[in-house]
mmCIF file of C-alpha atoms in Angstrom:
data_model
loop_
_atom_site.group_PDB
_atom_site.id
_atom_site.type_symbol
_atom_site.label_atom_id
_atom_site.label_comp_id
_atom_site.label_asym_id
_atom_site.label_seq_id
_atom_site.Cartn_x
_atom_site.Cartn_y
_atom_site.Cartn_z
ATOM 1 C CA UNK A 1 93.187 67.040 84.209
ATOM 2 C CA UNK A 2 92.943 70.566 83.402
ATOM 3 C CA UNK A 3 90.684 73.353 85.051
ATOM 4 C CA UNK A 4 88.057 76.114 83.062
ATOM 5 C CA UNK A 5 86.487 79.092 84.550
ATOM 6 C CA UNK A 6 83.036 79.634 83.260
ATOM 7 C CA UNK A 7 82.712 83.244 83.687
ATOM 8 C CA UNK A 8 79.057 83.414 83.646
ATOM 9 C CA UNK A 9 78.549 81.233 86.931
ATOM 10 C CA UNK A 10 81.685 82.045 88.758
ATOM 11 C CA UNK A 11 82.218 78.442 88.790
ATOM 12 C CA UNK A 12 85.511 76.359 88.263
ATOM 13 C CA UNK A 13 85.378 73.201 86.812
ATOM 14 C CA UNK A 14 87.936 70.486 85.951
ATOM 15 C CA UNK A 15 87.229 68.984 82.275
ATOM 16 C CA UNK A 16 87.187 65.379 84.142
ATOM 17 C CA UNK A 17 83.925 66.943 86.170
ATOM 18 C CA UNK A 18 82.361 68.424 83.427
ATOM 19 C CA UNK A 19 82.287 65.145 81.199
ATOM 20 C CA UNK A 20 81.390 63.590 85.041
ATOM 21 C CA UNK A 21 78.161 66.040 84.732
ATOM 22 C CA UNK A 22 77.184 65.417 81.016
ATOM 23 C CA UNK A 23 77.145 61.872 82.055
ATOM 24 C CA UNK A 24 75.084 62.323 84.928
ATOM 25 C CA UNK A 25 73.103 64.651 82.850
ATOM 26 C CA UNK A 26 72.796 62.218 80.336
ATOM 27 C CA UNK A 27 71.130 59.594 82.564
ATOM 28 C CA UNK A 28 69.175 61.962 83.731
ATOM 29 C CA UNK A 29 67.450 62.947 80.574
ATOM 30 C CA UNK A 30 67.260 59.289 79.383
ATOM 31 C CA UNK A 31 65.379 58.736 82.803
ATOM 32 C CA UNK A 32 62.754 61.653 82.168
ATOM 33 C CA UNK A 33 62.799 60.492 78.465
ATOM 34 C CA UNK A 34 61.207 56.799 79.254
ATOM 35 C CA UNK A 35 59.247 58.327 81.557
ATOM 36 C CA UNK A 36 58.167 60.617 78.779
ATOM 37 C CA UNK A 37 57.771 58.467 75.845
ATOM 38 C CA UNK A 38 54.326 57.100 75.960
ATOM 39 C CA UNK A 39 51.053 57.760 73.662
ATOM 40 C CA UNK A 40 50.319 61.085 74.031
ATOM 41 C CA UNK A 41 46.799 61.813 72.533
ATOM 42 C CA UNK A 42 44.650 65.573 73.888
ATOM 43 C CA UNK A 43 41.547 63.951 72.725
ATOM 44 C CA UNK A 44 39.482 62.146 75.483
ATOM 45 C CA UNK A 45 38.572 59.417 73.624
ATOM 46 C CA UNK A 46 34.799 60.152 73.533
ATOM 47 C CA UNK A 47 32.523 59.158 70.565
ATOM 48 C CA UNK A 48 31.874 61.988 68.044
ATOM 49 C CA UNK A 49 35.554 63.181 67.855
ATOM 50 C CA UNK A 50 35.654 64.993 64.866
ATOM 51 C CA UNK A 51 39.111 64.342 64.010
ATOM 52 C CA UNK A 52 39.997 62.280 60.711
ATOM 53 C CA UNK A 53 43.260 60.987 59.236
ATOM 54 C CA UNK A 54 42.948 63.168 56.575
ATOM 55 C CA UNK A 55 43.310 66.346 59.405
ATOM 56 C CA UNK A 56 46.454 64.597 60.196
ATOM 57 C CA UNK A 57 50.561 64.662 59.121
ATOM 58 C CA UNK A 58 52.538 61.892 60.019
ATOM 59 C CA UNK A 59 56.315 61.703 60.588
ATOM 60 C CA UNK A 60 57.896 57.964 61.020
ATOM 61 C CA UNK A 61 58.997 57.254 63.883
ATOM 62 C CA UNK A 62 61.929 54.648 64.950
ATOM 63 C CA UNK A 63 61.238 52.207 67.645
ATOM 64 C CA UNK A 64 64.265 50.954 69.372
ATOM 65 C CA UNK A 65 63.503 49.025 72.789
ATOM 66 C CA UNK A 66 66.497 48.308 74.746
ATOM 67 C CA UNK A 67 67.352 47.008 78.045
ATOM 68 C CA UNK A 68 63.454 46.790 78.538
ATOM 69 C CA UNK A 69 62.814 50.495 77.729
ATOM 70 C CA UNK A 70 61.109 51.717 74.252
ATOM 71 C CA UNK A 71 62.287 54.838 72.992
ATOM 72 C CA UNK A 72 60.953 56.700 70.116
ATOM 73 C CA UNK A 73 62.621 58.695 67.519
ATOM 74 C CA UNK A 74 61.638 60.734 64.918
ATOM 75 C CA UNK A 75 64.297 62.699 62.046
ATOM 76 C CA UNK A 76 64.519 66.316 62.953
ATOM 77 C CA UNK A 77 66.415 68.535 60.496
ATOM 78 C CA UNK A 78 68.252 71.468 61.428
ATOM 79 C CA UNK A 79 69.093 74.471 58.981
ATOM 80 C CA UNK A 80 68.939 72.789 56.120
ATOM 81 C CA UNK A 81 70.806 69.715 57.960
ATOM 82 C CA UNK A 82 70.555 65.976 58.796
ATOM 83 C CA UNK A 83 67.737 64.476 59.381
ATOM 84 C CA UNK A 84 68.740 63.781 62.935
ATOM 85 C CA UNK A 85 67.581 61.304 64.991
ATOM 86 C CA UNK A 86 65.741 62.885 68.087
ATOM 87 C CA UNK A 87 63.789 60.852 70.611
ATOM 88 C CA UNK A 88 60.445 62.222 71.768
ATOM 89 C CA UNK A 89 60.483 63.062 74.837
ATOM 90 C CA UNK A 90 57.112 64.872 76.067
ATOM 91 C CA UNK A 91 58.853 65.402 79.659
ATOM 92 C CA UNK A 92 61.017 67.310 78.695
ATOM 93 C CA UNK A 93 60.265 71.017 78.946
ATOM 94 C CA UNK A 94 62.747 72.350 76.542
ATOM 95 C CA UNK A 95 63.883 70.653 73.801
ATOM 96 C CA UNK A 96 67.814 69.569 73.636
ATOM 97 C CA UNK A 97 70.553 69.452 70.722
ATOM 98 C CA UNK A 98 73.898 67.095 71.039
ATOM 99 C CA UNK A 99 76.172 69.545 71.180
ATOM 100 C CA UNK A 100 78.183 67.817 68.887
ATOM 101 C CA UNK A 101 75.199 68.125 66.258
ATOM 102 C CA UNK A 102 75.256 71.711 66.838
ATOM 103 C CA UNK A 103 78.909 72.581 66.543
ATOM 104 C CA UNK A 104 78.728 70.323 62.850
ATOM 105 C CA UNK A 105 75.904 72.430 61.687
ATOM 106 C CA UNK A 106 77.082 75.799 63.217
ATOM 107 C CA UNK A 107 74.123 76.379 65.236
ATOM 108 C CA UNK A 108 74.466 79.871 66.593
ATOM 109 C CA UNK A 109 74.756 80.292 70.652
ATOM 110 C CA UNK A 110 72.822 82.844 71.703
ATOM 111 C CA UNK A 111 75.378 83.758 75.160
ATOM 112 C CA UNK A 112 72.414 82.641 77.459
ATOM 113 C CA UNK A 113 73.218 79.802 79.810
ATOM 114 C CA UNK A 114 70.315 78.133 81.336
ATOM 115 C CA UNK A 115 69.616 75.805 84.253
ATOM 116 C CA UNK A 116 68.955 72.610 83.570
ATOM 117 C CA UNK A 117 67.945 69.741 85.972
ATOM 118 C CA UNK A 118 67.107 66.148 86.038
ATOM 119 C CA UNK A 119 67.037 63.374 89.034
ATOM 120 C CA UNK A 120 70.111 63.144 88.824
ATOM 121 C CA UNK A 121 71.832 67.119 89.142
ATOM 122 C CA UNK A 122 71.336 70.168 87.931
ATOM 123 C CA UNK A 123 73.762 72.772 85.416
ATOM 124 C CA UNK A 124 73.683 75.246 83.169
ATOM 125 C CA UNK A 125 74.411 74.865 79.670
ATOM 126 C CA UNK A 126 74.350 77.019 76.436
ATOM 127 C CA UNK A 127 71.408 77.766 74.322
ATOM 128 C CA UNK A 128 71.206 78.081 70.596
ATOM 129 C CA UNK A 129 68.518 79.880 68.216
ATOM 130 C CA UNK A 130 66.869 77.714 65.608
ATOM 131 C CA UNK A 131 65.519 79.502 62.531
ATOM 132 C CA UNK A 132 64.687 76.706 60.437
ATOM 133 C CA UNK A 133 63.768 72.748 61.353
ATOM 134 C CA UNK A 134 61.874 70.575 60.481
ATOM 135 C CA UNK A 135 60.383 66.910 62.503
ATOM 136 C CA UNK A 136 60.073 64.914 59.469
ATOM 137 C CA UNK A 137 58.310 67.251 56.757
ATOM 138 C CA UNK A 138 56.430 69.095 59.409
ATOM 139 C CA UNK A 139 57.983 72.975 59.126
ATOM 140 C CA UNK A 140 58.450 73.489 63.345
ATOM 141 C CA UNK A 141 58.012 77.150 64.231
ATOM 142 C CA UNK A 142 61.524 79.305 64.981
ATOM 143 C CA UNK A 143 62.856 78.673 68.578
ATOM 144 C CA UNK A 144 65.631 78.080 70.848
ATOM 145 C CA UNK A 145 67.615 74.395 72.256
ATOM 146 C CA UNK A 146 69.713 73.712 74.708
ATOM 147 C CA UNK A 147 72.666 72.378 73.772
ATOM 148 C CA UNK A 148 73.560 68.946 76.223
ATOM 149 C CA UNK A 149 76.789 66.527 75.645
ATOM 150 C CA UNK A 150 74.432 63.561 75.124
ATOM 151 C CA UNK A 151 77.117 60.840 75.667
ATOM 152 C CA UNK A 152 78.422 58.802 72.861
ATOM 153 C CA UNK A 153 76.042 56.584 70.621
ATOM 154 C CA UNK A 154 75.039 53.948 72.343
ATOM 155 C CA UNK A 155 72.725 50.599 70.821
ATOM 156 C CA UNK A 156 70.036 52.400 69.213
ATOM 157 C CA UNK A 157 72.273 54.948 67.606
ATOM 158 C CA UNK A 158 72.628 57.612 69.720
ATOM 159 C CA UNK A 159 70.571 60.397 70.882
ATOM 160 C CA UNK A 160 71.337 63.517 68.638
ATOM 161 C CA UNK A 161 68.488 65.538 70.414
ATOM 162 C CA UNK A 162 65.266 65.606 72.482
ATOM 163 C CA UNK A 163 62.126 67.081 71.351
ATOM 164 C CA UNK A 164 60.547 68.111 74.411
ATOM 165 C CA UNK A 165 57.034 69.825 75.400
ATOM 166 C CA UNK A 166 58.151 73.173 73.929
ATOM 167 C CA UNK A 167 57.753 71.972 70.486
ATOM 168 C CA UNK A 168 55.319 69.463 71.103
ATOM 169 C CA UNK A 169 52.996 71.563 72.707
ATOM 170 C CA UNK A 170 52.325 73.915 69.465
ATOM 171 C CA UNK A 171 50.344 71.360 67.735
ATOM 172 C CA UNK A 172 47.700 71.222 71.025
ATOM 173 C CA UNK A 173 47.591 67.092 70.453
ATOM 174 C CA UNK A 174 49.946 64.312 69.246
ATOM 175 C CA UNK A 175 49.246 61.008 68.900
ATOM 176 C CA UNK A 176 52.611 58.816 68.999
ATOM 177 C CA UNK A 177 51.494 55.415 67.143
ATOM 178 C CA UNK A 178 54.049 52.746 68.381
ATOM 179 C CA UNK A 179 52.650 50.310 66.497
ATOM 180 C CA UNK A 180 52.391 51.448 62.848
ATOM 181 C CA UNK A 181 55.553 53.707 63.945
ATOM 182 C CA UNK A 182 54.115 57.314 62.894
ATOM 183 C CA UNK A 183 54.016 60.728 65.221
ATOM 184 C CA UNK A 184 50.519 61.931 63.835
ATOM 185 C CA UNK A 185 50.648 65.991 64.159
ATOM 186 C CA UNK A 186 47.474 67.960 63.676
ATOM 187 C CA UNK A 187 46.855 69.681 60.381
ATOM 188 C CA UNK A 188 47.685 73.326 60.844
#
């Protein structure tokens, strides 16, 4: 097993420990994401919503349900790249690129390390500026990612990403339609 300073924390780690965090990491983010994948929806519900489909964009969605859990993906291209399958995940405060994905695509680190915690530790990883993506055909506005080892693919396909709250957010309601599979975004 060999050892690595990271410079930026002061911390030494052995690779063995490192690929023992991502995995606990890992878990940990799939925990907060099926706690995070349900219907999300800002509207109350009340008669006289003015809302219509036609004020509406849709992006498919994938369903996979696995070892009693329902997960929900949507393609999420990346600098001209992909689509890549992220899972929704409206728990998630920042949204989260397989760092695999991002060394194919050359996704630019920005130096920045931030914290990142889940129920099951807490680390710091890299983050990465985003100047062009897109969640189906839906043009998502510039931003940054953390960049997470999200474990290897597992039944569904793998996780290649998260989109978390950050993104989410900017549209001010989602509706996540499980079953006619479509993430319906506001118009903007």
């Amino acid at each position: 097993m060999t050892s690595q300073d990271d410079t930026s924390s002061g911390i030494r780690h052995r690779r063995g420990d490192r690929r023992g965090f991502a995995a606990l990491l890992t878990a940990s983010l799939t925990a907060l994401l099926l706690t995070g994948c349900v219907s999300v929806d800002g509207r109350d519900g009340a008669e006289g919503d003015s809302s219509s489909p036609e004020a509406t964009r849709e992006v498919p969605l994938r369903i996979v349900e696995q070892d009693d859990r329902t997960l929900a993906f949507v393609p999420v291209s990346i600098e001209g790249r992909g689509p890549f399958m992220f899972a929704l995940d409206t728990g998630a405060s920042t949204s989260v690129v397989d760092d695999e994905v991002a060394d194919r695509i050359d996704l630019e680190r920005t130096g920045e390390r931030r914290s990142v915690s889940g129920i099951l530790g807490t680390g710091q990883v890299p983050v990465a500026e985003v100047d062009r993506w897109e969640v189906g055909d839906v043009r998502l506005d510039p931003g940054e990612v953390t960049v997470i080892d999200l474990g290897p693919p597992r039944g569904g396909g793998g996780i290649q990403g998260l989109l978390g709250s950050d993104v989410l957010s900017d549209f001010g309601s989602i509706t996540v339609d499980y079953a006619n599979e479509v993430l319906q975004l506001p118009d903007a």
